[in-house]
């Protein structure tokens, strides 16, 4: 009969969900292997400048979890590595891994947690907004780096703007060119980024073009209201038909459907709140482990289970749908709890 130290759990993806799951399992006395396709752990949080709803520093959270992982002693990290196949073997899985040099290895594990996250929809599908054509049109993830650059007073690639315009729901809630669903967190991301522009560059004006805004979470409504009322970001209800270059700036024209007046904004930077879609890694893991997905490729936990997607395969974080940091961390903990329940009640034979 195996004891805890002989049981190994494979965590795929070292974002906040995977890190939390690994920590809970490692600290409970089981062996954990984390595989991460990038060279560093931390996932999307590594790219973020600041977090809603409390303006926290995401790097602090990543550091706290990384230190916990180092201290734990039961967690091995393989960066630059991805799973390429998995075969059911005994009660667990034999998983084949491949590193960046193309070297393959195999691990026998007793359970698997998939935490491979999401990515942003390619907004160049909206040719009218000029993404990939005009140099100062960004998606929200790219804009996090620009914010950092401005805050550190670095002379980066993006000049300090007089005006920044944000367009929401690009690729979401759109059956023709994007996805029919609402991506859930981009209203908050946009409010955060507009608020940050006003903090970092108080002379820069910010406009947010929206159809409606969704802020249903603890402290979310207050967060958006504070961005509008205290940081003086102007929300305009209406969807610009296009972004038009003119005299070195970007012009957005819209009918403000609340005020019933036409609005024209001359911006220097445009940020598109891109839809969230499953990452390539999430799609690959669904294939390799033969998991149910929804219509769009996000992995579905089995009915009635918070995290189980198949026998001894669990899921956590944004590979199941768009989720904020706290939710992803909670899902990591939920997946770990299910794994611990399974490993604690069988013999592994
Ligand atoms: C622009 C933007 C701004 C955001 N701002 C906020 C905010 O202010 N506040 C907030 O609460 N939330 C915010 N979020 C959401 C937050 O980033 C997510 O909730 C969180 O990152 C999800 O964590 P995760 O671990 O599920 O996924 P991720 O952080 O995406 O981690 C997934 C990991 O899996 C790895 N991976 C992928 N495929 C493979 C594979 N095949 N093999 C091995 N590893 C793989 C990836 O490299 C990555 O490290 C923001 C998201 C975005 C996109
Ligand atoms: S969260 Fe907001 S910006 Fe994102 S798709 Fe939903 S309504 Fe649009």
JSON list of N, CA and C and ligand atoms in Angstrom, two decimals, residues 12-19 35-38 40-46 48 50-53 58 81-83 115-118 120 140-142 144 185 188-189 192-193 220 276 279-282 284-285 316-319 322-329 331, ligand 1:
[
{"chain": "A", "resi": 12, "resn": "UNK", "atom": "N", "xyz": [-0.86, 20.85, -14.31]},
{"chain": "A", "resi": 12, "resn": "UNK", "atom": "CA", "xyz": [-0.47, 21.36, -15.63]},
{"chain": "A", "resi": 12, "resn": "UNK", "atom": "C", "xyz": [-0.85, 22.85, -15.71]},
{"chain": "A", "resi": 13, "resn": "UNK", "atom": "N", "xyz": [0.17, 23.72, -15.74]},
{"chain": "A", "resi": 13, "resn": "UNK", "atom": "CA", "xyz": [-0.08, 25.17, -15.78]},
{"chain": "A", "resi": 13, "resn": "UNK", "atom": "C", "xyz": [0.21, 25.77, -14.42]},
{"chain": "A", "resi": 14, "resn": "UNK", "atom": "N", "xyz": [1.15, 26.74, -14.40]},
{"chain": "A", "resi": 14, "resn": "UNK", "atom": "CA", "xyz": [1.54, 27.35, -13.13]},
{"chain": "A", "resi": 14, "resn": "UNK", "atom": "C", "xyz": [1.09, 28.80, -13.03]},
{"chain": "A", "resi": 15, "resn": "UNK", "atom": "N", "xyz": [-0.20, 29.04, -13.39]},
{"chain": "A", "resi": 15, "resn": "UNK", "atom": "CA", "xyz": [-0.81, 30.33, -13.05]},
{"chain": "A", "resi": 15, "resn": "UNK", "atom": "C", "xyz": [-1.26, 30.25, -11.59]},
{"chain": "A", "resi": 16, "resn": "UNK", "atom": "N", "xyz": [-2.07, 31.22, -11.19]},
{"chain": "A", "resi": 16, "resn": "UNK", "atom": "CA", "xyz": [-2.47, 31.26, -9.78]},
{"chain": "A", "resi": 16, "resn": "UNK", "atom": "C", "xyz": [-3.29, 30.03, -9.39]},
{"chain": "A", "resi": 17, "resn": "UNK", "atom": "N", "xyz": [-4.11, 29.51, -10.32]},
{"chain": "A", "resi": 17, "resn": "UNK", "atom": "CA", "xyz": [-4.94, 28.33, -10.00]},
{"chain": "A", "resi": 17, "resn": "UNK", "atom": "C", "xyz": [-4.05, 27.11, -9.79]},
{"chain": "A", "resi": 18, "resn": "UNK", "atom": "N", "xyz": [-3.10, 26.90, -10.69]},
{"chain": "A", "resi": 18, "resn": "UNK", "atom": "CA", "xyz": [-2.21, 25.74, -10.57]},
{"chain": "A", "resi": 18, "resn": "UNK", "atom": "C", "xyz": [-1.30, 25.86, -9.36]},
{"chain": "A", "resi": 19, "resn": "UNK", "atom": "N", "xyz": [-0.80, 27.07, -9.10]},
{"chain": "A", "resi": 19, "resn": "UNK", "atom": "CA", "xyz": [0.09, 27.26, -7.94]},
{"chain": "A", "resi": 19, "resn": "UNK", "atom": "C", "xyz": [-0.65, 26.97, -6.64]},
{"chain": "A", "resi": 35, "resn": "UNK", "atom": "N", "xyz": [4.03, 21.23, -14.33]},
{"chain": "A", "resi": 35, "resn": "UNK", "atom": "CA", "xyz": [4.65, 21.52, -15.63]},
{"chain": "A", "resi": 35, "resn": "UNK", "atom": "C", "xyz": [4.08, 22.83, -16.15]},
{"chain": "A", "resi": 36, "resn": "UNK", "atom": "N", "xyz": [4.96, 23.67, -16.64]},
{"chain": "A", "resi": 36, "resn": "UNK", "atom": "CA", "xyz": [4.58, 25.01, -17.12]},
{"chain": "A", "resi": 36, "resn": "UNK", "atom": "C", "xyz": [5.26, 25.25, -18.46]},
{"chain": "A", "resi": 37, "resn": "UNK", "atom": "N", "xyz": [4.48, 25.66, -19.44]},
{"chain": "A", "resi": 37, "resn": "UNK", "atom": "CA", "xyz": [5.07, 25.79, -20.79]},
{"chain": "A", "resi": 37, "resn": "UNK", "atom": "C", "xyz": [6.03, 26.98, -20.92]},
{"chain": "A", "resi": 38, "resn": "UNK", "atom": "N", "xyz": [5.81, 28.02, -20.10]},
{"chain": "A", "resi": 38, "resn": "UNK", "atom": "CA", "xyz": [6.71, 29.19, -20.15]},
{"chain": "A", "resi": 38, "resn": "UNK", "atom": "C", "xyz": [7.95, 28.93, -19.28]},
{"chain": "A", "resi": 40, "resn": "UNK", "atom": "N", "xyz": [8.83, 30.78, -16.78]},
{"chain": "A", "resi": 40, "resn": "UNK", "atom": "CA", "xyz": [8.61, 31.28, -15.42]},
{"chain": "A", "resi": 40, "resn": "UNK", "atom": "C", "xyz": [7.21, 30.90, -14.97]},
{"chain": "A", "resi": 41, "resn": "UNK", "atom": "N", "xyz": [7.03, 30.77, -13.65]},
{"chain": "A", "resi": 41, "resn": "UNK", "atom": "CA", "xyz": [5.69, 30.50, -13.15]},
{"chain": "A", "resi": 41, "resn": "UNK", "atom": "C", "xyz": [4.95, 31.81, -12.85]},
{"chain": "A", "resi": 42, "resn": "UNK", "atom": "N", "xyz": [3.64, 31.72, -12.69]},
{"chain": "A", "resi": 42, "resn": "UNK", "atom": "CA", "xyz": [2.86, 32.93, -12.36]},
{"chain": "A", "resi": 42, "resn": "UNK", "atom": "C", "xyz": [1.73, 33.19, -13.34]},
{"chain": "A", "resi": 43, "resn": "UNK", "atom": "N", "xyz": [1.84, 32.68, -14.56]},
{"chain": "A", "resi": 43, "resn": "UNK", "atom": "CA", "xyz": [0.76, 32.83, -15.55]},
{"chain": "A", "resi": 43, "resn": "UNK", "atom": "C", "xyz": [0.47, 34.28, -15.90]},
{"chain": "A", "resi": 44, "resn": "UNK", "atom": "N", "xyz": [-0.79, 34.56, -16.17]},
{"chain": "A", "resi": 44, "resn": "UNK", "atom": "CA", "xyz": [-1.20, 35.91, -16.60]},
{"chain": "A", "resi": 44, "resn": "UNK", "atom": "C", "xyz": [-0.85, 36.98, -15.57]},
{"chain": "A", "resi": 45, "resn": "UNK", "atom": "N", "xyz": [-0.90, 36.62, -14.30]},
{"chain": "A", "resi": 45, "resn": "UNK", "atom": "CA", "xyz": [-0.63, 37.64, -13.26]},
{"chain": "A", "resi": 45, "resn": "UNK", "atom": "C", "xyz": [0.74, 38.29, -13.42]},
{"chain": "A", "resi": 46, "resn": "UNK", "atom": "N", "xyz": [1.66, 37.57, -14.00]},
{"chain": "A", "resi": 46, "resn": "UNK", "atom": "CA", "xyz": [3.01, 38.13, -14.19]},
{"chain": "A", "resi": 46, "resn": "UNK", "atom": "C", "xyz": [2.98, 39.36, -15.10]},
{"chain": "A", "resi": 48, "resn": "UNK", "atom": "N", "xyz": [0.41, 41.52, -15.31]},
{"chain": "A", "resi": 48, "resn": "UNK", "atom": "CA", "xyz": [-0.51, 42.57, -14.88]},
{"chain": "A", "resi": 48, "resn": "UNK", "atom": "C", "xyz": [0.20, 43.63, -14.03]},
{"chain": "A", "resi": 50, "resn": "UNK", "atom": "N", "xyz": [-1.58, 46.02, -12.13]},
{"chain": "A", "resi": 50, "resn": "UNK", "atom": "CA", "xyz": [-2.31, 46.22, -10.88]},
{"chain": "A", "resi": 50, "resn": "UNK", "atom": "C", "xyz": [-3.61, 45.42, -10.99]},
{"chain": "A", "resi": 51, "resn": "UNK", "atom": "N", "xyz": [-4.28, 45.19, -9.85]},
{"chain": "A", "resi": 51, "resn": "UNK", "atom": "CA", "xyz": [-5.47, 44.33, -9.88]},
{"chain": "A", "resi": 51, "resn": "UNK", "atom": "C", "xyz": [-6.72, 45.04, -9.38]},
{"chain": "A", "resi": 52, "resn": "UNK", "atom": "N", "xyz": [-7.85, 44.81, -10.05]},
{"chain": "A", "resi": 52, "resn": "UNK", "atom": "CA", "xyz": [-9.13, 45.17, -9.44]},
{"chain": "A", "resi": 52, "resn": "UNK", "atom": "C", "xyz": [-9.46, 44.07, -8.42]},
{"chain": "A", "resi": 53, "resn": "UNK", "atom": "N", "xyz": [-10.26, 44.23, -7.42]},
{"chain": "A", "resi": 53, "resn": "UNK", "atom": "CA", "xyz": [-10.97, 45.48, -7.11]},
{"chain": "A", "resi": 53, "resn": "UNK", "atom": "C", "xyz": [-10.26, 46.30, -6.04]},
{"chain": "A", "resi": 58, "resn": "UNK", "atom": "N", "xyz": [-0.20, 42.44, -8.39]},
{"chain": "A", "resi": 58, "resn": "UNK", "atom": "CA", "xyz": [-0.28, 41.00, -8.67]},
{"chain": "A", "resi": 58, "resn": "UNK", "atom": "C", "xyz": [1.06, 40.29, -8.43]},
{"chain": "A", "resi": 81, "resn": "UNK", "atom": "N", "xyz": [7.95, 23.16, -20.29]},
{"chain": "A", "resi": 81, "resn": "UNK", "atom": "CA", "xyz": [7.56, 21.76, -20.51]},
{"chain": "A", "resi": 81, "resn": "UNK", "atom": "C", "xyz": [6.05, 21.65, -20.69]},
{"chain": "A", "resi": 82, "resn": "UNK", "atom": "N", "xyz": [5.63, 20.79, -21.60]},
{"chain": "A", "resi": 82, "resn": "UNK", "atom": "CA", "xyz": [4.18, 20.56, -21.81]},
{"chain": "A", "resi": 82, "resn": "UNK", "atom": "C", "xyz": [3.91, 19.05, -21.91]},
{"chain": "A", "resi": 83, "resn": "UNK", "atom": "N", "xyz": [2.73, 18.63, -21.49]},
{"chain": "A", "resi": 83, "resn": "UNK", "atom": "CA", "xyz": [2.34, 17.24, -21.72]},
{"chain": "A", "resi": 83, "resn": "UNK", "atom": "C", "xyz": [2.00, 17.02, -23.20]},
{"chain": "A", "resi": 115, "resn": "UNK", "atom": "N", "xyz": [-4.75, 23.32, -15.31]},
{"chain": "A", "resi": 115, "resn": "UNK", "atom": "CA", "xyz": [-4.95, 24.74, -14.96]},
{"chain": "A", "resi": 115, "resn": "UNK", "atom": "C", "xyz": [-4.27, 25.60, -16.03]},
{"chain": "A", "resi": 116, "resn": "UNK", "atom": "N", "xyz": [-4.67, 25.36, -17.27]},
{"chain": "A", "resi": 116, "resn": "UNK", "atom": "CA", "xyz": [-3.95, 25.93, -18.42]},
{"chain": "A", "resi": 116, "resn": "UNK", "atom": "C", "xyz": [-4.54, 27.27, -18.91]},
{"chain": "A", "resi": 117, "resn": "UNK", "atom": "N", "xyz": [-5.52, 27.81, -18.20]},
{"chain": "A", "resi": 117, "resn": "UNK", "atom": "CA", "xyz": [-5.92, 29.19, -18.44]},
{"chain": "A", "resi": 117, "resn": "UNK", "atom": "C", "xyz": [-6.62, 29.48, -19.77]},
{"chain": "A", "resi": 118, "resn": "UNK", "atom": "N", "xyz": [-6.70, 30.79, -20.02]},
{"chain": "A", "resi": 118, "resn": "UNK", "atom": "CA", "xyz": [-7.37, 31.26, -21.25]},
{"chain": "A", "resi": 118, "resn": "UNK", "atom": "C", "xyz": [-6.42, 32.16, -22.02]},
{"chain": "A", "resi": 120, "resn": "UNK", "atom": "N", "xyz": [-6.54, 35.71, -25.05]},
{"chain": "A", "resi": 120, "resn": "UNK", "atom": "CA", "xyz": [-7.42, 36.72, -25.62]},
{"chain": "A", "resi": 120, "resn": "UNK", "atom": "C", "xyz": [-7.71, 36.42, -27.08]},
{"chain": "A", "resi": 140, "resn": "UNK", "atom": "N", "xyz": [-6.19, 44.41, -24.09]},
{"chain": "A", "resi": 140, "resn": "UNK", "atom": "CA", "xyz": [-6.05, 44.76, -22.67]},
{"chain": "A", "resi": 140, "resn": "UNK", "atom": "C", "xyz": [-4.79, 44.16, -22.04]},
{"chain": "A", "resi": 141, "resn": "UNK", "atom": "N", "xyz": [-4.38, 43.00, -22.51]},
{"chain": "A", "resi": 141, "resn": "UNK", "atom": "CA", "xyz": [-3.19, 42.39, -21.91]},
{"chain": "A", "resi": 141, "resn": "UNK", "atom": "C", "xyz": [-1.93, 43.19, -22.30]},
{"chain": "A", "resi": 142, "resn": "UNK", "atom": "N", "xyz": [-1.85, 43.56, -23.56]},
{"chain": "A", "resi": 142, "resn": "UNK", "atom": "CA", "xyz": [-0.70, 44.38, -24.00]},
{"chain": "A", "resi": 142, "resn": "UNK", "atom": "C", "xyz": [-0.66, 45.71, -23.23]},
{"chain": "A", "resi": 144, "resn": "UNK", "atom": "N", "xyz": [-1.45, 46.38, -20.26]},
{"chain": "A", "resi": 144, "resn": "UNK", "atom": "CA", "xyz": [-0.90, 46.29, -18.90]},
{"chain": "A", "resi": 144, "resn": "UNK", "atom": "C", "xyz": [0.59, 46.66, -18.92]},
{"chain": "A", "resi": 185, "resn": "UNK", "atom": "N", "xyz": [-15.13, 39.40, -17.18]},
{"chain": "A", "resi": 185, "resn": "UNK", "atom": "CA", "xyz": [-14.25, 40.25, -16.35]},
{"chain": "A", "resi": 185, "resn": "UNK", "atom": "C", "xyz": [-13.72, 41.48, -17.09]},
{"chain": "A", "resi": 188, "resn": "UNK", "atom": "N", "xyz": [-14.48, 45.01, -15.76]},
{"chain": "A", "resi": 188, "resn": "UNK", "atom": "CA", "xyz": [-13.65, 45.37, -14.60]},
{"chain": "A", "resi": 188, "resn": "UNK", "atom": "C", "xyz": [-12.22, 45.71, -15.05]},
{"chain": "A", "resi": 189, "resn": "UNK", "atom": "N", "xyz": [-11.70, 44.94, -15.99]},
{"chain": "A", "resi": 189, "resn": "UNK", "atom": "CA", "xyz": [-10.33, 45.20, -16.47]},
{"chain": "A", "resi": 189, "resn": "UNK", "atom": "C", "xyz": [-10.27, 46.60, -17.09]},
{"chain": "A", "resi": 192, "resn": "UNK", "atom": "N", "xyz": [-10.43, 49.28, -14.46]},
{"chain": "A", "resi": 192, "resn": "UNK", "atom": "CA", "xyz": [-9.14, 49.34, -13.76]},
{"chain": "A", "resi": 192, "resn": "UNK", "atom": "C", "xyz": [-8.12, 50.10, -14.60]},
{"chain": "A", "resi": 193, "resn": "UNK", "atom": "N", "xyz": [-8.02, 49.73, -15.88]},
{"chain": "A", "resi": 193, "resn": "UNK", "atom": "CA", "xyz": [-6.99, 50.33, -16.73]},
{"chain": "A", "resi": 193, "resn": "UNK", "atom": "C", "xyz": [-7.23, 51.82, -16.94]},
{"chain": "A", "resi": 220, "resn": "UNK", "atom": "N", "xyz": [-17.26, 45.34, -6.72]},
{"chain": "A", "resi": 220, "resn": "UNK", "atom": "CA", "xyz": [-17.06, 45.69, -8.13]},
{"chain": "A", "resi": 220, "resn": "UNK", "atom": "C", "xyz": [-17.80, 46.96, -8.52]},
{"chain": "A", "resi": 276, "resn": "UNK", "atom": "N", "xyz": [-12.43, 36.68, -24.09]},
{"chain": "A", "resi": 276, "resn": "UNK", "atom": "CA", "xyz": [-11.57, 35.63, -23.52]},
{"chain": "A", "resi": 276, "resn": "UNK", "atom": "C", "xyz": [-11.97, 34.30, -24.17]},
{"chain": "A", "resi": 279, "resn": "UNK", "atom": "N", "xyz": [-7.27, 28.81, -23.88]},
{"chain": "A", "resi": 279, "resn": "UNK", "atom": "CA", "xyz": [-5.91, 28.86, -24.42]},
{"chain": "A", "resi": 279, "resn": "UNK", "atom": "C", "xyz": [-5.67, 27.63, -25.28]},
{"chain": "A", "resi": 280, "resn": "UNK", "atom": "N", "xyz": [-4.64, 27.71, -26.12]},
{"chain": "A", "resi": 280, "resn": "UNK", "atom": "CA", "xyz": [-4.28, 26.54, -26.95]},
{"chain": "A", "resi": 280, "resn": "UNK", "atom": "C", "xyz": [-3.99, 25.34, -26.05]},
{"chain": "A", "resi": 281, "resn": "UNK", "atom": "N", "xyz": [-3.32, 25.61, -24.91]},
{"chain": "A", "resi": 281, "resn": "UNK", "atom": "CA", "xyz": [-2.99, 24.53, -23.97]},
{"chain": "A", "resi": 281, "resn": "UNK", "atom": "C", "xyz": [-4.25, 23.89, -23.40]},
{"chain": "A", "resi": 282, "resn": "UNK", "atom": "N", "xyz": [-5.25, 24.70, -23.13]},
{"chain": "A", "resi": 282, "resn": "UNK", "atom": "CA", "xyz": [-6.51, 24.16, -22.61]},
{"chain": "A", "resi": 282, "resn": "UNK", "atom": "C", "xyz": [-7.15, 23.23, -23.64]},
{"chain": "A", "resi": 284, "resn": "UNK", "atom": "N", "xyz": [-5.58, 21.61, -26.00]},
{"chain": "A", "resi": 284, "resn": "UNK", "atom": "CA", "xyz": [-4.75, 20.40, -26.13]},
{"chain": "A", "resi": 284, "resn": "UNK", "atom": "C", "xyz": [-5.00, 19.44, -24.96]},
{"chain": "A", "resi": 285, "resn": "UNK", "atom": "N", "xyz": [-5.12, 19.97, -23.74]},
{"chain": "A", "resi": 285, "resn": "UNK", "atom": "CA", "xyz": [-5.33, 19.09, -22.58]},
{"chain": "A", "resi": 285, "resn": "UNK", "atom": "C", "xyz": [-6.71, 18.41, -22.66]},
{"chain": "A", "resi": 316, "resn": "UNK", "atom": "N", "xyz": [-9.10, 23.60, -12.89]},
{"chain": "A", "resi": 316, "resn": "UNK", "atom": "CA", "xyz": [-9.16, 24.78, -12.04]},
{"chain": "A", "resi": 316, "resn": "UNK", "atom": "C", "xyz": [-8.82, 26.02, -12.84]},
{"chain": "A", "resi": 317, "resn": "UNK", "atom": "N", "xyz": [-9.47, 27.13, -12.50]},
{"chain": "A", "resi": 317, "resn": "UNK", "atom": "CA", "xyz": [-9.11, 28.42, -13.06]},
{"chain": "A", "resi": 317, "resn": "UNK", "atom": "C", "xyz": [-9.72, 28.68, -14.42]},
{"chain": "A", "resi": 318, "resn": "UNK", "atom": "N", "xyz": [-9.04, 29.53, -15.17]},
{"chain": "A", "resi": 318, "resn": "UNK", "atom": "CA", "xyz": [-9.61, 30.08, -16.39]},
{"chain": "A", "resi": 318, "resn": "UNK", "atom": "C", "xyz": [-9.69, 29.07, -17.54]},
{"chain": "A", "resi": 319, "resn": "UNK", "atom": "N", "xyz": [-9.22, 27.85, -17.36]},
{"chain": "A", "resi": 319, "resn": "UNK", "atom": "CA", "xyz": [-9.43, 26.85, -18.41]},
{"chain": "A", "resi": 319, "resn": "UNK", "atom": "C", "xyz": [-10.90, 26.41, -18.43]},
{"chain": "A", "resi": 322, "resn": "UNK", "atom": "N", "xyz": [-13.70, 32.44, -18.13]},
{"chain": "A", "resi": 322, "resn": "UNK", "atom": "CA", "xyz": [-13.09, 33.67, -17.60]},
{"chain": "A", "resi": 322, "resn": "UNK", "atom": "C", "xyz": [-13.40, 33.79, -16.11]},
{"chain": "A", "resi": 323, "resn": "UNK", "atom": "N", "xyz": [-12.37, 34.11, -15.35]},
{"chain": "A", "resi": 323, "resn": "UNK", "atom": "CA", "xyz": [-12.55, 34.21, -13.89]},
{"chain": "A", "resi": 323, "resn": "UNK", "atom": "C", "xyz": [-11.53, 35.21, -13.36]},
{"chain": "A", "resi": 324, "resn": "UNK", "atom": "N", "xyz": [-11.88, 35.87, -12.29]},
{"chain": "A", "resi": 324, "resn": "UNK", "atom": "CA", "xyz": [-10.93, 36.80, -11.68]},
{"chain": "A", "resi": 324, "resn": "UNK", "atom": "C", "xyz": [-9.94, 36.03, -10.82]},
{"chain": "A", "resi": 325, "resn": "UNK", "atom": "N", "xyz": [-8.89, 36.72, -10.37]},
{"chain": "A", "resi": 325, "resn": "UNK", "atom": "CA", "xyz": [-7.79, 36.06, -9.65]},
{"chain": "A", "resi": 325, "resn": "UNK", "atom": "C", "xyz": [-8.27, 35.29, -8.42]},
{"chain": "A", "resi": 326, "resn": "UNK", "atom": "N", "xyz": [-9.10, 35.93, -7.63]},
{"chain": "A", "resi": 326, "resn": "UNK", "atom": "CA", "xyz": [-9.54, 35.28, -6.39]},
{"chain": "A", "resi": 326, "resn": "UNK", "atom": "C", "xyz": [-10.31, 33.99, -6.72]},
{"chain": "A", "resi": 327, "resn": "UNK", "atom": "N", "xyz": [-11.17, 34.08, -7.72]},
{"chain": "A", "resi": 327, "resn": "UNK", "atom": "CA", "xyz": [-11.96, 32.92, -8.11]},
{"chain": "A", "resi": 327, "resn": "UNK", "atom": "C", "xyz": [-11.06, 31.79, -8.61]},
{"chain": "A", "resi": 328, "resn": "UNK", "atom": "N", "xyz": [-10.03, 32.15, -9.38]},
{"chain": "A", "resi": 328, "resn": "UNK", "atom": "CA", "xyz": [-9.11, 31.13, -9.91]},
{"chain": "A", "resi": 328, "resn": "UNK", "atom": "C", "xyz": [-8.38, 30.43, -8.76]},
{"chain": "A", "resi": 329, "resn": "UNK", "atom": "N", "xyz": [-8.01, 31.23, -7.76]},
{"chain": "A", "resi": 329, "resn": "UNK", "atom": "CA", "xyz": [-7.31, 30.67, -6.60]},
{"chain": "A", "resi": 329, "resn": "UNK", "atom": "C", "xyz": [-8.25, 29.73, -5.84]},
{"chain": "A", "resi": 331, "resn": "UNK", "atom": "N", "xyz": [-10.73, 28.11, -7.09]},
{"chain": "A", "resi": 331, "resn": "UNK", "atom": "CA", "xyz": [-10.92, 26.89, -7.89]},
{"chain": "A", "resi": 331, "resn": "UNK", "atom": "C", "xyz": [-9.71, 25.96, -7.76]},
{"chain": "B", "resi": 1, "resn": "LIG", "atom": "C1", "xyz": [-5.66, 41.68, -19.32]},
{"chain": "B", "resi": 1, "resn": "LIG", "atom": "C2", "xyz": [-6.12, 40.98, -18.08]},
{"chain": "B", "resi": 1, "resn": "LIG", "atom": "C3", "xyz": [-6.23, 41.72, -16.90]},
{"chain": "B", "resi": 1, "resn": "LIG", "atom": "C4", "xyz": [-6.70, 41.10, -15.73]},
{"chain": "B", "resi": 1, "resn": "LIG", "atom": "N1", "xyz": [-6.83, 41.85, -14.59]},
{"chain": "B", "resi": 1, "resn": "LIG", "atom": "C5", "xyz": [-7.29, 41.26, -13.47]},
{"chain": "B", "resi": 1, "resn": "LIG", "atom": "C6", "xyz": [-7.45, 42.02, -12.26]},
{"chain": "B", "resi": 1, "resn": "LIG", "atom": "O1", "xyz": [-7.14, 43.21, -12.21]},
{"chain": "B", "resi": 1, "resn": "LIG", "atom": "N2", "xyz": [-8.00, 41.40, -11.18]},
{"chain": "B", "resi": 1, "resn": "LIG", "atom": "C7", "xyz": [-8.38, 40.09, -11.21]},
{"chain": "B", "resi": 1, "resn": "LIG", "atom": "O2", "xyz": [-8.89, 39.58, -10.19]},
{"chain": "B", "resi": 1, "resn": "LIG", "atom": "N3", "xyz": [-8.21, 39.34, -12.33]},
{"chain": "B", "resi": 1, "resn": "LIG", "atom": "C8", "xyz": [-7.68, 39.90, -13.44]},
{"chain": "B", "resi": 1, "resn": "LIG", "atom": "N4", "xyz": [-7.50, 39.14, -14.57]},
{"chain": "B", "resi": 1, "resn": "LIG", "atom": "C9", "xyz": [-7.83, 37.71, -14.52]},
{"chain": "B", "resi": 1, "resn": "LIG", "atom": "C10", "xyz": [-6.66, 36.90, -13.95]},
{"chain": "B", "resi": 1, "resn": "LIG", "atom": "O3", "xyz": [-5.50, 37.19, -14.70]},
{"chain": "B", "resi": 1, "resn": "LIG", "atom": "C11", "xyz": [-7.02, 35.42, -14.03]},
{"chain": "B", "resi": 1, "resn": "LIG", "atom": "O4", "xyz": [-8.07, 35.20, -13.14]},
{"chain": "B", "resi": 1, "resn": "LIG", "atom": "C12", "xyz": [-5.92, 34.49, -13.63]},
{"chain": "B", "resi": 1, "resn": "LIG", "atom": "O5", "xyz": [-4.73, 34.78, -14.27]},
{"chain": "B", "resi": 1, "resn": "LIG", "atom": "C13", "xyz": [-6.35, 33.06, -13.97]},
{"chain": "B", "resi": 1, "resn": "LIG", "atom": "O6", "xyz": [-5.39, 32.19, -13.50]},
{"chain": "B", "resi": 1, "resn": "LIG", "atom": "P1", "xyz": [-5.19, 30.74, -14.14]},
{"chain": "B", "resi": 1, "resn": "LIG", "atom": "O7", "xyz": [-4.15, 30.10, -13.30]},
{"chain": "B", "resi": 1, "resn": "LIG", "atom": "O8", "xyz": [-6.48, 30.07, -14.26]},
{"chain": "B", "resi": 1, "resn": "LIG", "atom": "O9", "xyz": [-4.67, 30.99, -15.62]},
{"chain": "B", "resi": 1, "resn": "LIG", "atom": "P2", "xyz": [-3.32, 31.66, -16.15]},
{"chain": "B", "resi": 1, "resn": "LIG", "atom": "O10", "xyz": [-2.86, 32.76, -15.28]},
{"chain": "B", "resi": 1, "resn": "LIG", "atom": "O11", "xyz": [-3.60, 31.96, -17.58]},
{"chain": "B", "resi": 1, "resn": "LIG", "atom": "O12", "xyz": [-2.27, 30.48, -16.07]},
{"chain": "B", "resi": 1, "resn": "LIG", "atom": "C14", "xyz": [-2.29, 29.37, -16.94]},
{"chain": "B", "resi": 1, "resn": "LIG", "atom": "C15", "xyz": [-0.88, 28.83, -17.03]},
{"chain": "B", "resi": 1, "resn": "LIG", "atom": "O13", "xyz": [-0.90, 27.63, -17.79]},
{"chain": "B", "resi": 1, "resn": "LIG", "atom": "C16", "xyz": [0.23, 27.62, -18.65]},
{"chain": "B", "resi": 1, "resn": "LIG", "atom": "N5", "xyz": [-0.05, 26.70, -19.76]},
{"chain": "B", "resi": 1, "resn": "LIG", "atom": "C17", "xyz": [-0.89, 26.87, -20.80]},
{"chain": "B", "resi": 1, "resn": "LIG", "atom": "N6", "xyz": [-0.85, 25.78, -21.60]},
{"chain": "B", "resi": 1, "resn": "LIG", "atom": "C18", "xyz": [0.02, 24.90, -21.05]},
{"chain": "B", "resi": 1, "resn": "LIG", "atom": "C19", "xyz": [0.47, 23.61, -21.42]},
{"chain": "B", "resi": 1, "resn": "LIG", "atom": "N7", "xyz": [0.04, 23.01, -22.52]},
{"chain": "B", "resi": 1, "resn": "LIG", "atom": "N8", "xyz": [1.38, 22.99, -20.63]},
{"chain": "B", "resi": 1, "resn": "LIG", "atom": "C20", "xyz": [1.86, 23.60, -19.51]},
{"chain": "B", "resi": 1, "resn": "LIG", "atom": "N9", "xyz": [1.46, 24.84, -19.12]},
{"chain": "B", "resi": 1, "resn": "LIG", "atom": "C21", "xyz": [0.55, 25.48, -19.87]},
{"chain": "B", "resi": 1, "resn": "LIG", "atom": "C22", "xyz": [0.34, 29.08, -19.07]},
{"chain": "B", "resi": 1, "resn": "LIG", "atom": "O14", "xyz": [1.63, 29.35, -19.59]},
{"chain": "B", "resi": 1, "resn": "LIG", "atom": "C23", "xyz": [0.06, 29.78, -17.75]},
{"chain": "B", "resi": 1, "resn": "LIG", "atom": "O15", "xyz": [1.23, 29.96, -16.98]},
{"chain": "B", "resi": 1, "resn": "LIG", "atom": "C24", "xyz": [-7.03, 39.73, -15.74]},
{"chain": "B", "resi": 1, "resn": "LIG", "atom": "C25", "xyz": [-6.91, 38.99, -16.93]},
{"chain": "B", "resi": 1, "resn": "LIG", "atom": "C26", "xyz": [-6.46, 39.60, -18.08]},
{"chain": "B", "resi": 1, "resn": "LIG", "atom": "C27", "xyz": [-6.34, 38.79, -19.36]}
]
